Amino acid sequence: RVACPAGVNAQGYIALISQGKFREALEVVRRTMPFAGVIGRVCTHPCELDCERAKVDESMSIRTLKRFIADYELSVGREKATPIELTKEDKVAIVGSGPAGLACAYDLVRKGYPVTAFEALPMAGGLLRYGIPEYRLPKRVLDNEIDYIRELGVDIKTNSPVGDLGRLFDQGYKALFLGTGAGVSQKMGIPGVVYCGVVHALDFLKQVNSGAKGNLGDRVAVIGGGNAAVDAARVALRLGVKEVTVVYRRSRAEMPAAADEVEEVEREGIKLHILAAPVRVLSQDGRLTGIECIRMELGEPDASGRRRPMPVKGSEFTMDGHKLISAIGQAIDKTRLHKELDYTQ
């Protein structure tokens, strides 16, 4: 429980599961947060690393047990949630309906506040909906938990971008929570990257989750070693790409993606090209034909505590490809930040 970023009472709901009290177990999770089905699938489960049971044999499957009770509710049918009595007069506006915004709205409505969430996109969920593939997080699971939040009394307005924070105060809201996320992909900044055939992982995942498939060709290279890179690679494979390669500049052990997801990548036949980094995008007649890479070696630790990747002089090599997906990190779009606020970074 101490290792859980949300502080979920794991021992409490696991004890109830052992007694067959599945609905009661789910209520224990919901005392802390509303996303048992979501977290039961996509959480990196640091709790399991600290689980005392591992000193005997192996950790409890804490994440999977959370998924079990959420799926049990779906299978037997969830009773509509009872609306929370609103005991506070001050209205609160939430800008963004991703995991941060929805969690904030959930906590506030349970304290009796009238809460309205404003979402610019057609459906609520943020990166839970548009950034995580269907095979990892089915939309019916996400929809069920968003519906639960709505039934408690949270008003979620979609297709409702907020451009002027002052107008929300003019409408009577006494406090605002900005949960607009870090939805911009970082740029690689190498020659040729602007040519056709280069896409960013978040854009790619959003397109697929919105129903667009596109033509990726037969060979796709994904640059990066995080969860977005792994998701993009596995989605590309599911779209029929014959050869998918993940290119990462450090070693396999240092990939920031969840270890079990990396194992799934290899099990599905996706290639891992570690200790390599792109230096140039190759094209002909405006069409991507491949990428030039250079081999890397690990030097002294950097600020992150990981050994810094250093290029090996004269080790350049070429990879053929029809599409390049960049997944080297996400950032906040500072051009869209509200100018009337002060920022720490």
CSV table of N, CA and C in Angstrom, one decimal, residues 42-196:
chain,number,residue,atom,x,y,z
A,42,VAL,N,-3.4,-1.3,-16.8
A,42,VAL,CA,-2.3,-0.5,-17.4
A,42,VAL,C,-1.4,0.1,-16.3
A,43,CYS,N,-1.7,-0.2,-15.0
A,43,CYS,CA,-0.8,0.3,-14.0
A,43,CYS,C,0.6,-0.4,-14.1
A,44,THR,N,1.6,0.2,-13.7
A,44,THR,CA,3.0,-0.4,-13.7
A,44,THR,C,3.2,-1.2,-12.4
A,45,HIS,N,2.2,-1.3,-11.6
A,45,HIS,CA,2.2,-2.0,-10.3
A,45,HIS,C,3.5,-2.0,-9.5
A,46,PRO,N,3.9,-0.9,-9.0
A,46,PRO,CA,5.1,-0.8,-8.2
A,46,PRO,C,4.8,-1.5,-6.8
A,47,CYS,N,3.5,-1.7,-6.5
A,47,CYS,CA,3.2,-2.4,-5.3
A,47,CYS,C,3.7,-3.8,-5.2
A,48,GLU,N,3.7,-4.4,-6.4
A,48,GLU,CA,4.1,-5.8,-6.4
A,48,GLU,C,5.6,-6.0,-6.1
A,49,LEU,N,6.4,-5.0,-6.4
A,49,LEU,CA,7.8,-5.0,-6.1
A,49,LEU,C,8.1,-5.0,-4.6
A,50,ASP,N,7.2,-4.4,-3.9
A,50,ASP,CA,7.3,-4.2,-2.4
A,50,ASP,C,6.5,-5.2,-1.6
A,51,CYS,N,5.8,-6.1,-2.3
A,51,CYS,CA,4.9,-7.0,-1.7
A,51,CYS,C,5.6,-8.0,-0.8
A,52,GLU,N,5.2,-8.1,0.5
A,52,GLU,CA,5.9,-8.9,1.5
A,52,GLU,C,5.9,-10.4,1.1
A,53,ARG,N,4.8,-10.8,0.4
A,53,ARG,CA,4.7,-12.2,0.0
A,53,ARG,C,5.9,-12.7,-0.8
A,54,ALA,N,6.6,-11.8,-1.5
A,54,ALA,CA,7.7,-12.2,-2.3
A,54,ALA,C,8.8,-12.8,-1.5
A,55,LYS,N,8.8,-12.5,-0.2
A,55,LYS,CA,9.9,-13.0,0.7
A,55,LYS,C,9.6,-14.5,1.0
A,56,VAL,N,8.4,-14.9,0.7
A,56,VAL,CA,8.0,-16.3,0.9
A,56,VAL,C,8.1,-17.1,-0.4
A,57,ASP,N,7.5,-16.6,-1.5
A,57,ASP,CA,7.5,-17.3,-2.8
A,57,ASP,C,7.5,-16.2,-3.9
A,58,GLU,N,6.4,-15.6,-4.1
A,58,GLU,CA,6.3,-14.5,-5.1
A,58,GLU,C,5.2,-13.5,-4.7
A,59,SER,N,5.3,-12.3,-5.3
A,59,SER,CA,4.3,-11.3,-5.0
A,59,SER,C,2.9,-11.7,-5.3
A,60,MET,N,2.0,-11.1,-4.6
A,60,MET,CA,0.6,-11.3,-4.9
A,60,MET,C,0.3,-10.5,-6.3
A,61,SER,N,-0.6,-11.0,-7.1
A,61,SER,CA,-0.9,-10.4,-8.3
A,61,SER,C,-1.9,-9.2,-8.1
A,62,ILE,N,-1.4,-8.2,-7.5
A,62,ILE,CA,-2.2,-7.1,-7.0
A,62,ILE,C,-3.0,-6.4,-8.1
A,63,ARG,N,-2.3,-6.1,-9.2
A,63,ARG,CA,-3.0,-5.4,-10.3
A,63,ARG,C,-4.0,-6.3,-10.9
A,64,THR,N,-3.7,-7.6,-11.2
A,64,THR,CA,-4.6,-8.5,-11.8
A,64,THR,C,-5.9,-8.7,-11.0
A,65,LEU,N,-5.7,-8.8,-9.7
A,65,LEU,CA,-6.8,-9.0,-8.8
A,65,LEU,C,-7.8,-7.8,-8.9
A,66,LYS,N,-7.2,-6.6,-9.0
A,66,LYS,CA,-8.0,-5.4,-9.2
A,66,LYS,C,-8.8,-5.5,-10.5
A,67,ARG,N,-8.2,-6.0,-11.5
A,67,ARG,CA,-8.9,-6.2,-12.8
A,67,ARG,C,-10.0,-7.2,-12.7
A,68,PHE,N,-9.7,-8.2,-11.9
A,68,PHE,CA,-10.7,-9.3,-11.7
A,68,PHE,C,-12.0,-8.8,-11.1
A,69,ILE,N,-11.9,-8.0,-10.1
A,69,ILE,CA,-13.2,-7.5,-9.4
A,69,ILE,C,-13.9,-6.5,-10.3
A,70,ALA,N,-13.1,-5.7,-11.1
A,70,ALA,CA,-13.8,-4.8,-12.0
A,70,ALA,C,-14.5,-5.6,-13.1
A,71,ASP,N,-13.9,-6.6,-13.7
A,71,ASP,CA,-14.5,-7.4,-14.7
A,71,ASP,C,-15.7,-8.2,-14.2
A,72,TYR,N,-15.6,-8.6,-12.9
A,72,TYR,CA,-16.7,-9.4,-12.3
A,72,TYR,C,-17.9,-8.5,-12.3
A,73,GLU,N,-17.8,-7.2,-11.9
A,73,GLU,CA,-18.9,-6.3,-11.9
A,73,GLU,C,-19.5,-6.1,-13.3
A,74,LEU,N,-18.6,-6.0,-14.3
A,74,LEU,CA,-19.1,-5.9,-15.7
A,74,LEU,C,-19.9,-7.2,-16.1
A,75,SER,N,-19.4,-8.3,-15.7
A,75,SER,CA,-20.0,-9.6,-16.1
A,75,SER,C,-21.4,-9.8,-15.5
A,76,VAL,N,-21.6,-9.3,-14.3
A,76,VAL,CA,-22.9,-9.6,-13.6
A,76,VAL,C,-23.8,-8.3,-13.7
A,77,GLY,N,-23.2,-7.2,-14.2
A,77,GLY,CA,-24.0,-6.0,-14.3
A,77,GLY,C,-23.9,-5.1,-13.1
A,78,ARG,N,-23.5,-3.9,-13.4
A,78,ARG,CA,-23.3,-2.9,-12.4
A,78,ARG,C,-24.6,-2.1,-12.1
A,79,GLU,N,-24.9,-2.0,-10.8
A,79,GLU,CA,-26.0,-1.2,-10.4
A,79,GLU,C,-25.7,0.3,-10.6
A,80,LYS,N,-26.6,1.1,-11.0
A,80,LYS,CA,-26.3,2.5,-11.2
A,80,LYS,C,-25.9,3.1,-9.9
A,81,ALA,N,-24.9,3.9,-10.0
A,81,ALA,CA,-24.4,4.6,-8.7
A,81,ALA,C,-25.4,5.6,-8.2
A,82,THR,N,-25.4,5.7,-6.9
A,82,THR,CA,-26.3,6.6,-6.2
A,82,THR,C,-25.6,8.0,-6.2
A,83,PRO,N,-26.3,9.0,-6.8
A,83,PRO,CA,-25.7,10.4,-6.8
A,83,PRO,C,-25.3,10.9,-5.4
A,84,ILE,N,-24.2,11.5,-5.4
A,84,ILE,CA,-23.7,12.1,-4.1
A,84,ILE,C,-24.5,13.4,-3.8
A,85,GLU,N,-24.9,13.5,-2.5
A,85,GLU,CA,-25.6,14.7,-2.1
A,85,GLU,C,-24.6,15.9,-2.1
A,86,LEU,N,-25.0,16.9,-2.9
A,86,LEU,CA,-24.1,18.1,-3.0
A,86,LEU,C,-24.3,19.0,-1.8
A,87,THR,N,-23.4,19.1,-0.9
A,87,THR,CA,-23.5,19.8,0.3
A,87,THR,C,-22.8,21.2,0.3
A,88,LYS,N,-21.9,21.4,-0.8
A,88,LYS,CA,-21.2,22.6,-0.9
A,88,LYS,C,-21.8,23.5,-2.0
A,89,GLU,N,-21.7,24.8,-1.8
A,89,GLU,CA,-22.3,25.7,-2.8
A,89,GLU,C,-21.3,26.1,-3.9
A,90,ASP,N,-20.0,26.1,-3.6
A,90,ASP,CA,-19.0,26.6,-4.5
A,90,ASP,C,-18.8,25.6,-5.6
A,91,LYS,N,-19.0,26.0,-6.9
A,91,LYS,CA,-18.8,25.2,-8.0
A,91,LYS,C,-17.3,25.1,-8.4
A,92,VAL,N,-16.9,23.9,-8.9
A,92,VAL,CA,-15.5,23.7,-9.4
A,92,VAL,C,-15.6,23.3,-10.8
A,93,ALA,N,-14.7,23.9,-11.7
A,93,ALA,CA,-14.5,23.5,-13.1
A,93,ALA,C,-13.2,22.7,-13.2
A,94,ILE,N,-13.3,21.6,-14.0
A,94,ILE,CA,-12.2,20.8,-14.3
A,94,ILE,C,-11.9,21.0,-15.8
A,95,VAL,N,-10.7,21.4,-16.2
A,95,VAL,CA,-10.4,21.5,-17.6
A,95,VAL,C,-9.6,20.3,-18.1
A,96,GLY,N,-10.2,19.4,-18.8
A,96,GLY,CA,-9.6,18.2,-19.3
A,96,GLY,C,-10.2,17.0,-18.6
A,97,SER,N,-10.6,16.0,-19.3
A,97,SER,CA,-11.2,14.8,-18.7
A,97,SER,C,-10.3,13.5,-18.9
A,98,GLY,N,-9.0,13.7,-18.8
A,98,GLY,CA,-8.1,12.6,-18.7
A,98,GLY,C,-8.1,12.0,-17.3
A,99,PRO,N,-7.1,11.1,-17.0
A,99,PRO,CA,-7.1,10.5,-15.7
A,99,PRO,C,-7.0,11.5,-14.5
A,100,ALA,N,-6.2,12.6,-14.7
A,100,ALA,CA,-6.0,13.6,-13.6
A,100,ALA,C,-7.3,14.3,-13.4
A,101,GLY,N,-7.9,14.8,-14.5
A,101,GLY,CA,-9.1,15.6,-14.4
A,101,GLY,C,-10.3,14.8,-13.8
A,102,LEU,N,-10.4,13.5,-14.3
A,102,LEU,CA,-11.5,12.7,-13.8
A,102,LEU,C,-11.3,12.3,-12.3
A,103,ALA,N,-10.0,12.0,-11.9
A,103,ALA,CA,-9.8,11.7,-10.5
A,103,ALA,C,-10.0,12.8,-9.6
A,104,CYS,N,-9.7,14.0,-10.1
A,104,CYS,CA,-10.0,15.2,-9.3
A,104,CYS,C,-11.5,15.4,-9.1
A,105,ALA,N,-12.2,15.3,-10.2
A,105,ALA,CA,-13.6,15.4,-10.2
A,105,ALA,C,-14.3,14.4,-9.3
A,106,TYR,N,-13.8,13.2,-9.3
A,106,TYR,CA,-14.3,12.1,-8.4
A,106,TYR,C,-14.1,12.5,-7.0
A,107,ASP,N,-12.9,12.9,-6.6
A,107,ASP,CA,-12.7,13.3,-5.2
A,107,ASP,C,-13.5,14.5,-4.8
A,108,LEU,N,-13.7,15.4,-5.6
A,108,LEU,CA,-14.5,16.6,-5.2
A,108,LEU,C,-15.9,16.3,-5.1
A,109,VAL,N,-16.5,15.6,-6.0
A,109,VAL,CA,-17.9,15.3,-5.9
A,109,VAL,C,-18.2,14.5,-4.7
A,110,ARG,N,-17.3,13.6,-4.3
A,110,ARG,CA,-17.5,12.8,-3.1
A,110,ARG,C,-17.5,13.6,-1.8
A,111,LYS,N,-16.8,14.8,-2.0
A,111,LYS,CA,-16.8,15.8,-0.8
A,111,LYS,C,-18.0,16.7,-0.9
A,112,GLY,N,-18.9,16.5,-1.9
A,112,GLY,CA,-20.1,17.3,-1.9
A,112,GLY,C,-20.1,18.5,-2.8
A,113,TYR,N,-19.0,18.7,-3.6
A,113,TYR,CA,-18.9,19.9,-4.5
A,113,TYR,C,-19.6,19.7,-5.8
A,114,PRO,N,-20.3,20.7,-6.3
A,114,PRO,CA,-20.8,20.6,-7.7
A,114,PRO,C,-19.6,20.7,-8.7
A,115,VAL,N,-19.4,19.7,-9.6
A,115,VAL,CA,-18.2,19.7,-10.4
A,115,VAL,C,-18.7,19.5,-11.9
A,116,THR,N,-18.0,20.3,-12.7
A,116,THR,CA,-18.2,20.2,-14.2
A,116,THR,C,-16.8,20.1,-14.8
A,117,ALA,N,-16.7,19.0,-15.7
A,117,ALA,CA,-15.5,18.8,-16.4
A,117,ALA,C,-15.7,19.2,-17.9
A,118,PHE,N,-14.8,20.0,-18.4
A,118,PHE,CA,-14.8,20.4,-19.8
A,118,PHE,C,-13.8,19.7,-20.6
A,119,GLU,N,-14.2,19.0,-21.7
A,119,GLU,CA,-13.3,18.2,-22.5
A,119,GLU,C,-13.4,18.7,-24.0
A,120,ALA,N,-12.3,19.0,-24.6
A,120,ALA,CA,-12.3,19.5,-25.9
A,120,ALA,C,-12.6,18.5,-27.0
A,121,LEU,N,-12.3,17.2,-26.7
A,121,LEU,CA,-12.5,16.2,-27.7
A,121,LEU,C,-13.9,15.6,-27.6
A,122,PRO,N,-14.3,14.8,-28.6
A,122,PRO,CA,-15.7,14.3,-28.6
A,122,PRO,C,-16.1,13.3,-27.5
A,123,MET,N,-15.1,12.7,-26.9
A,123,MET,CA,-15.4,11.7,-25.8
A,123,MET,C,-14.4,11.9,-24.6
A,124,ALA,N,-14.8,11.6,-23.4
A,124,ALA,CA,-14.0,11.8,-22.2
A,124,ALA,C,-13.0,10.7,-22.1
A,125,GLY,N,-11.9,10.9,-21.4
A,125,GLY,CA,-10.9,9.9,-21.1
A,125,GLY,C,-9.5,10.3,-21.4
A,126,GLY,N,-9.3,11.3,-22.2
A,126,GLY,CA,-8.0,11.8,-22.5
A,126,GLY,C,-7.1,10.7,-23.1
A,127,LEU,N,-5.9,10.6,-22.6
A,127,LEU,CA,-5.0,9.6,-23.1
A,127,LEU,C,-5.4,8.1,-22.8
A,128,LEU,N,-6.3,8.0,-21.8
A,128,LEU,CA,-6.8,6.6,-21.5
A,128,LEU,C,-7.6,6.2,-22.7
A,129,ARG,N,-8.3,7.1,-23.4
A,129,ARG,CA,-9.1,6.7,-24.5
A,129,ARG,C,-8.3,6.8,-25.8
A,130,TYR,N,-7.6,7.8,-26.0
A,130,TYR,CA,-6.9,8.1,-27.3
A,130,TYR,C,-5.5,7.7,-27.3
A,131,GLY,N,-4.9,7.3,-26.2
A,131,GLY,CA,-3.5,7.0,-26.2
A,131,GLY,C,-3.1,5.5,-25.9
A,132,ILE,N,-4.1,4.8,-25.3
A,132,ILE,CA,-3.8,3.4,-24.9
A,132,ILE,C,-4.6,2.5,-25.8
A,133,PRO,N,-4.0,1.5,-26.5
A,133,PRO,CA,-4.6,0.7,-27.5
A,133,PRO,C,-5.8,-0.1,-26.9
A,134,GLU,N,-6.7,-0.5,-27.7
A,134,GLU,CA,-7.9,-1.2,-27.3
A,134,GLU,C,-7.5,-2.6,-26.7
A,135,TYR,N,-6.4,-3.2,-27.2
A,135,TYR,CA,-6.1,-4.6,-26.7
A,135,TYR,C,-5.6,-4.5,-25.3
A,136,ARG,N,-5.1,-3.3,-24.9
A,136,ARG,CA,-4.7,-3.2,-23.5
A,136,ARG,C,-5.8,-2.6,-22.6
A,137,LEU,N,-6.6,-1.7,-23.1
A,137,LEU,CA,-7.7,-1.1,-22.3
A,137,LEU,C,-8.9,-1.0,-23.2
A,138,PRO,N,-9.8,-2.0,-23.1
A,138,PRO,CA,-11.0,-2.0,-23.9
A,138,PRO,C,-11.9,-0.8,-23.5
A,139,LYS,N,-12.5,-0.2,-24.6
A,139,LYS,CA,-13.3,1.0,-24.3
A,139,LYS,C,-14.5,0.8,-23.4
A,140,ARG,N,-15.0,-0.5,-23.5
A,140,ARG,CA,-16.2,-0.7,-22.6
A,140,ARG,C,-15.8,-0.6,-21.1
A,141,VAL,N,-14.6,-1.0,-20.8
A,141,VAL,CA,-14.1,-0.9,-19.4
A,141,VAL,C,-14.0,0.6,-19.0
A,142,LEU,N,-13.3,1.4,-19.9
A,142,LEU,CA,-13.2,2.8,-19.6
A,142,LEU,C,-14.5,3.5,-19.5
A,143,ASP,N,-15.4,3.2,-20.5
A,143,ASP,CA,-16.7,3.8,-20.5
A,143,ASP,C,-17.5,3.5,-19.2
A,144,ASN,N,-17.4,2.3,-18.7
A,144,ASN,CA,-18.1,1.9,-17.5
A,144,ASN,C,-17.7,2.7,-16.3
A,145,GLU,N,-16.4,3.0,-16.2
A,145,GLU,CA,-15.9,3.8,-15.1
A,145,GLU,C,-16.1,5.2,-15.2
A,146,ILE,N,-16.1,5.8,-16.5
A,146,ILE,CA,-16.5,7.2,-16.7
A,146,ILE,C,-18.0,7.3,-16.4
A,147,ASP,N,-18.8,6.4,-16.8
A,147,ASP,CA,-20.3,6.4,-16.5
A,147,ASP,C,-20.5,6.5,-15.0
A,148,TYR,N,-19.7,5.7,-14.2
A,148,TYR,CA,-19.8,5.6,-12.8
A,148,TYR,C,-19.6,7.0,-12.2
A,149,ILE,N,-18.5,7.7,-12.7
A,149,ILE,CA,-18.2,9.1,-12.2
A,149,ILE,C,-19.4,10.0,-12.6
A,150,ARG,N,-19.9,9.9,-13.8
A,150,ARG,CA,-21.0,10.7,-14.1
A,150,ARG,C,-22.2,10.5,-13.2
A,151,GLU,N,-22.5,9.2,-12.9
A,151,GLU,CA,-23.7,8.9,-12.1
A,151,GLU,C,-23.6,9.4,-10.7
A,152,LEU,N,-22.4,9.6,-10.2
A,152,LEU,CA,-22.2,10.2,-8.9
A,152,LEU,C,-22.6,11.7,-8.9
A,153,GLY,N,-22.6,12.3,-10.1
A,153,GLY,CA,-23.0,13.7,-10.1
A,153,GLY,C,-22.1,14.6,-10.9
A,154,VAL,N,-21.0,14.1,-11.4
A,154,VAL,CA,-20.0,14.9,-12.2
A,154,VAL,C,-20.6,15.2,-13.6
A,155,ASP,N,-20.7,16.5,-14.0
A,155,ASP,CA,-21.2,16.8,-15.3
A,155,ASP,C,-20.0,16.9,-16.2
A,156,ILE,N,-19.9,16.1,-17.2
A,156,ILE,CA,-18.8,16.1,-18.2
A,156,ILE,C,-19.3,16.6,-19.5
A,157,LYS,N,-18.8,17.7,-19.9
A,157,LYS,CA,-19.2,18.4,-21.2
A,157,LYS,C,-18.1,18.2,-22.2
A,158,THR,N,-18.4,17.3,-23.2
A,158,THR,CA,-17.4,17.1,-24.3
A,158,THR,C,-17.6,18.1,-25.4
A,159,ASN,N,-16.6,18.1,-26.4
A,159,ASN,CA,-16.6,19.1,-27.5
A,159,ASN,C,-16.7,20.5,-26.9
A,160,SER,N,-16.0,20.7,-25.8
A,160,SER,CA,-16.1,22.0,-25.0
A,160,SER,C,-14.7,22.5,-24.7
A,161,PRO,N,-13.9,22.9,-25.6
A,161,PRO,CA,-12.6,23.5,-25.3
A,161,PRO,C,-12.7,24.8,-24.5
A,162,VAL,N,-11.8,25.0,-23.6
A,162,VAL,CA,-11.8,26.2,-22.8
A,162,VAL,C,-10.6,27.1,-23.2
A,163,GLY,N,-11.0,28.2,-23.8
A,163,GLY,CA,-9.9,29.2,-24.2
A,163,GLY,C,-9.7,30.3,-23.3
A,164,ASP,N,-10.7,30.7,-22.5
A,164,ASP,CA,-10.5,31.8,-21.6
A,164,ASP,C,-11.0,31.4,-20.2
A,165,LEU,N,-10.0,31.3,-19.3
A,165,LEU,CA,-10.3,30.9,-17.9
A,165,LEU,C,-11.2,31.9,-17.2
A,166,GLY,N,-11.0,33.1,-17.5
A,166,GLY,CA,-11.8,34.1,-16.9
A,166,GLY,C,-13.3,33.9,-17.1
A,167,ARG,N,-13.7,33.4,-18.2
A,167,ARG,CA,-15.1,33.1,-18.5
A,167,ARG,C,-15.7,32.1,-17.6
A,168,LEU,N,-14.9,31.1,-17.1
A,168,LEU,CA,-15.4,30.2,-16.2
A,168,LEU,C,-15.7,30.8,-14.8
A,169,PHE,N,-14.8,31.7,-14.4
A,169,PHE,CA,-15.1,32.4,-13.2
A,169,PHE,C,-16.3,33.3,-13.3
A,170,ASP,N,-16.5,33.9,-14.5
A,170,ASP,CA,-17.7,34.7,-14.8
A,170,ASP,C,-19.0,33.9,-14.7
A,171,GLN,N,-18.9,32.6,-15.0
A,171,GLN,CA,-20.0,31.7,-14.9
A,171,GLN,C,-20.3,31.1,-13.5
A,172,GLY,N,-19.5,31.6,-12.6
A,172,GLY,CA,-19.8,31.2,-11.2
A,172,GLY,C,-18.9,30.2,-10.6
A,173,TYR,N,-17.9,29.7,-11.3
A,173,TYR,CA,-17.0,28.7,-10.8
A,173,TYR,C,-16.1,29.4,-9.8
A,174,LYS,N,-15.9,28.8,-8.6
A,174,LYS,CA,-15.0,29.4,-7.6
A,174,LYS,C,-13.6,28.8,-7.7
A,175,ALA,N,-13.4,27.7,-8.3
A,175,ALA,CA,-12.0,27.2,-8.4
A,175,ALA,C,-11.9,26.4,-9.7
A,176,LEU,N,-10.7,26.3,-10.3
A,176,LEU,CA,-10.4,25.6,-11.5
A,176,LEU,C,-9.3,24.6,-11.3
A,177,PHE,N,-9.4,23.4,-11.9
A,177,PHE,CA,-8.3,22.5,-12.0
A,177,PHE,C,-8.0,22.2,-13.4
A,178,LEU,N,-6.7,22.5,-13.8
A,178,LEU,CA,-6.3,22.2,-15.1
A,178,LEU,C,-5.6,20.9,-15.2
A,179,GLY,N,-6.2,20.0,-16.0
A,179,GLY,CA,-5.7,18.7,-16.2
A,179,GLY,C,-5.6,18.4,-17.7
A,180,THR,N,-4.9,19.2,-18.4
A,180,THR,CA,-4.9,19.2,-19.9
A,180,THR,C,-3.8,18.2,-20.4
A,181,GLY,N,-2.9,17.8,-19.5
A,181,GLY,CA,-2.0,16.7,-19.9
A,181,GLY,C,-0.7,17.2,-20.7
A,182,ALA,N,0.1,16.2,-20.9
A,182,ALA,CA,1.3,16.4,-21.7
A,182,ALA,C,1.1,15.6,-23.0
A,183,GLY,N,0.4,16.2,-23.9
A,183,GLY,CA,0.0,15.5,-25.1
A,183,GLY,C,0.7,15.8,-26.4
A,184,VAL,N,1.9,16.4,-26.3
A,184,VAL,CA,2.7,16.7,-27.4
A,184,VAL,C,3.9,15.8,-27.5
A,185,SER,N,4.2,15.2,-28.6
A,185,SER,CA,5.3,14.4,-28.8
A,185,SER,C,6.6,15.2,-29.0
A,186,GLN,N,7.7,14.8,-28.3
A,186,GLN,CA,8.9,15.5,-28.5
A,186,GLN,C,9.5,15.2,-29.8
A,187,LYS,N,10.2,16.2,-30.4
A,187,LYS,CA,10.7,16.0,-31.8
A,187,LYS,C,12.1,15.4,-31.7
A,188,MET,N,12.4,14.6,-32.8
A,188,MET,CA,13.7,14.0,-32.8
A,188,MET,C,14.9,14.9,-33.2
A,189,GLY,N,14.6,15.9,-34.1
A,189,GLY,CA,15.5,16.9,-34.5
A,189,GLY,C,16.7,16.3,-35.3
A,190,ILE,N,16.4,15.4,-36.2
A,190,ILE,CA,17.5,14.9,-37.1
A,190,ILE,C,17.2,15.2,-38.5
A,191,PRO,N,18.2,15.3,-39.4
A,191,PRO,CA,17.9,15.6,-40.8
A,191,PRO,C,16.9,14.7,-41.4
A,192,GLY,N,16.0,15.3,-42.2
A,192,GLY,CA,15.1,14.5,-43.0
A,192,GLY,C,13.8,14.1,-42.3
A,193,VAL,N,13.7,14.5,-41.0
A,193,VAL,CA,12.5,14.0,-40.2
A,193,VAL,C,11.2,14.6,-40.7
A,194,VAL,N,11.3,15.7,-41.4
A,194,VAL,CA,10.0,16.3,-41.9
A,194,VAL,C,9.4,15.6,-43.1
A,195,TYR,N,10.1,14.7,-43.7
A,195,TYR,CA,9.6,14.0,-44.9
A,195,TYR,C,8.4,13.1,-44.6
A,196,CYS,N,7.6,12.9,-45.6
A,196,CYS,CA,6.5,12.0,-45.5
A,196,CYS,C,6.9,10.6,-45.0
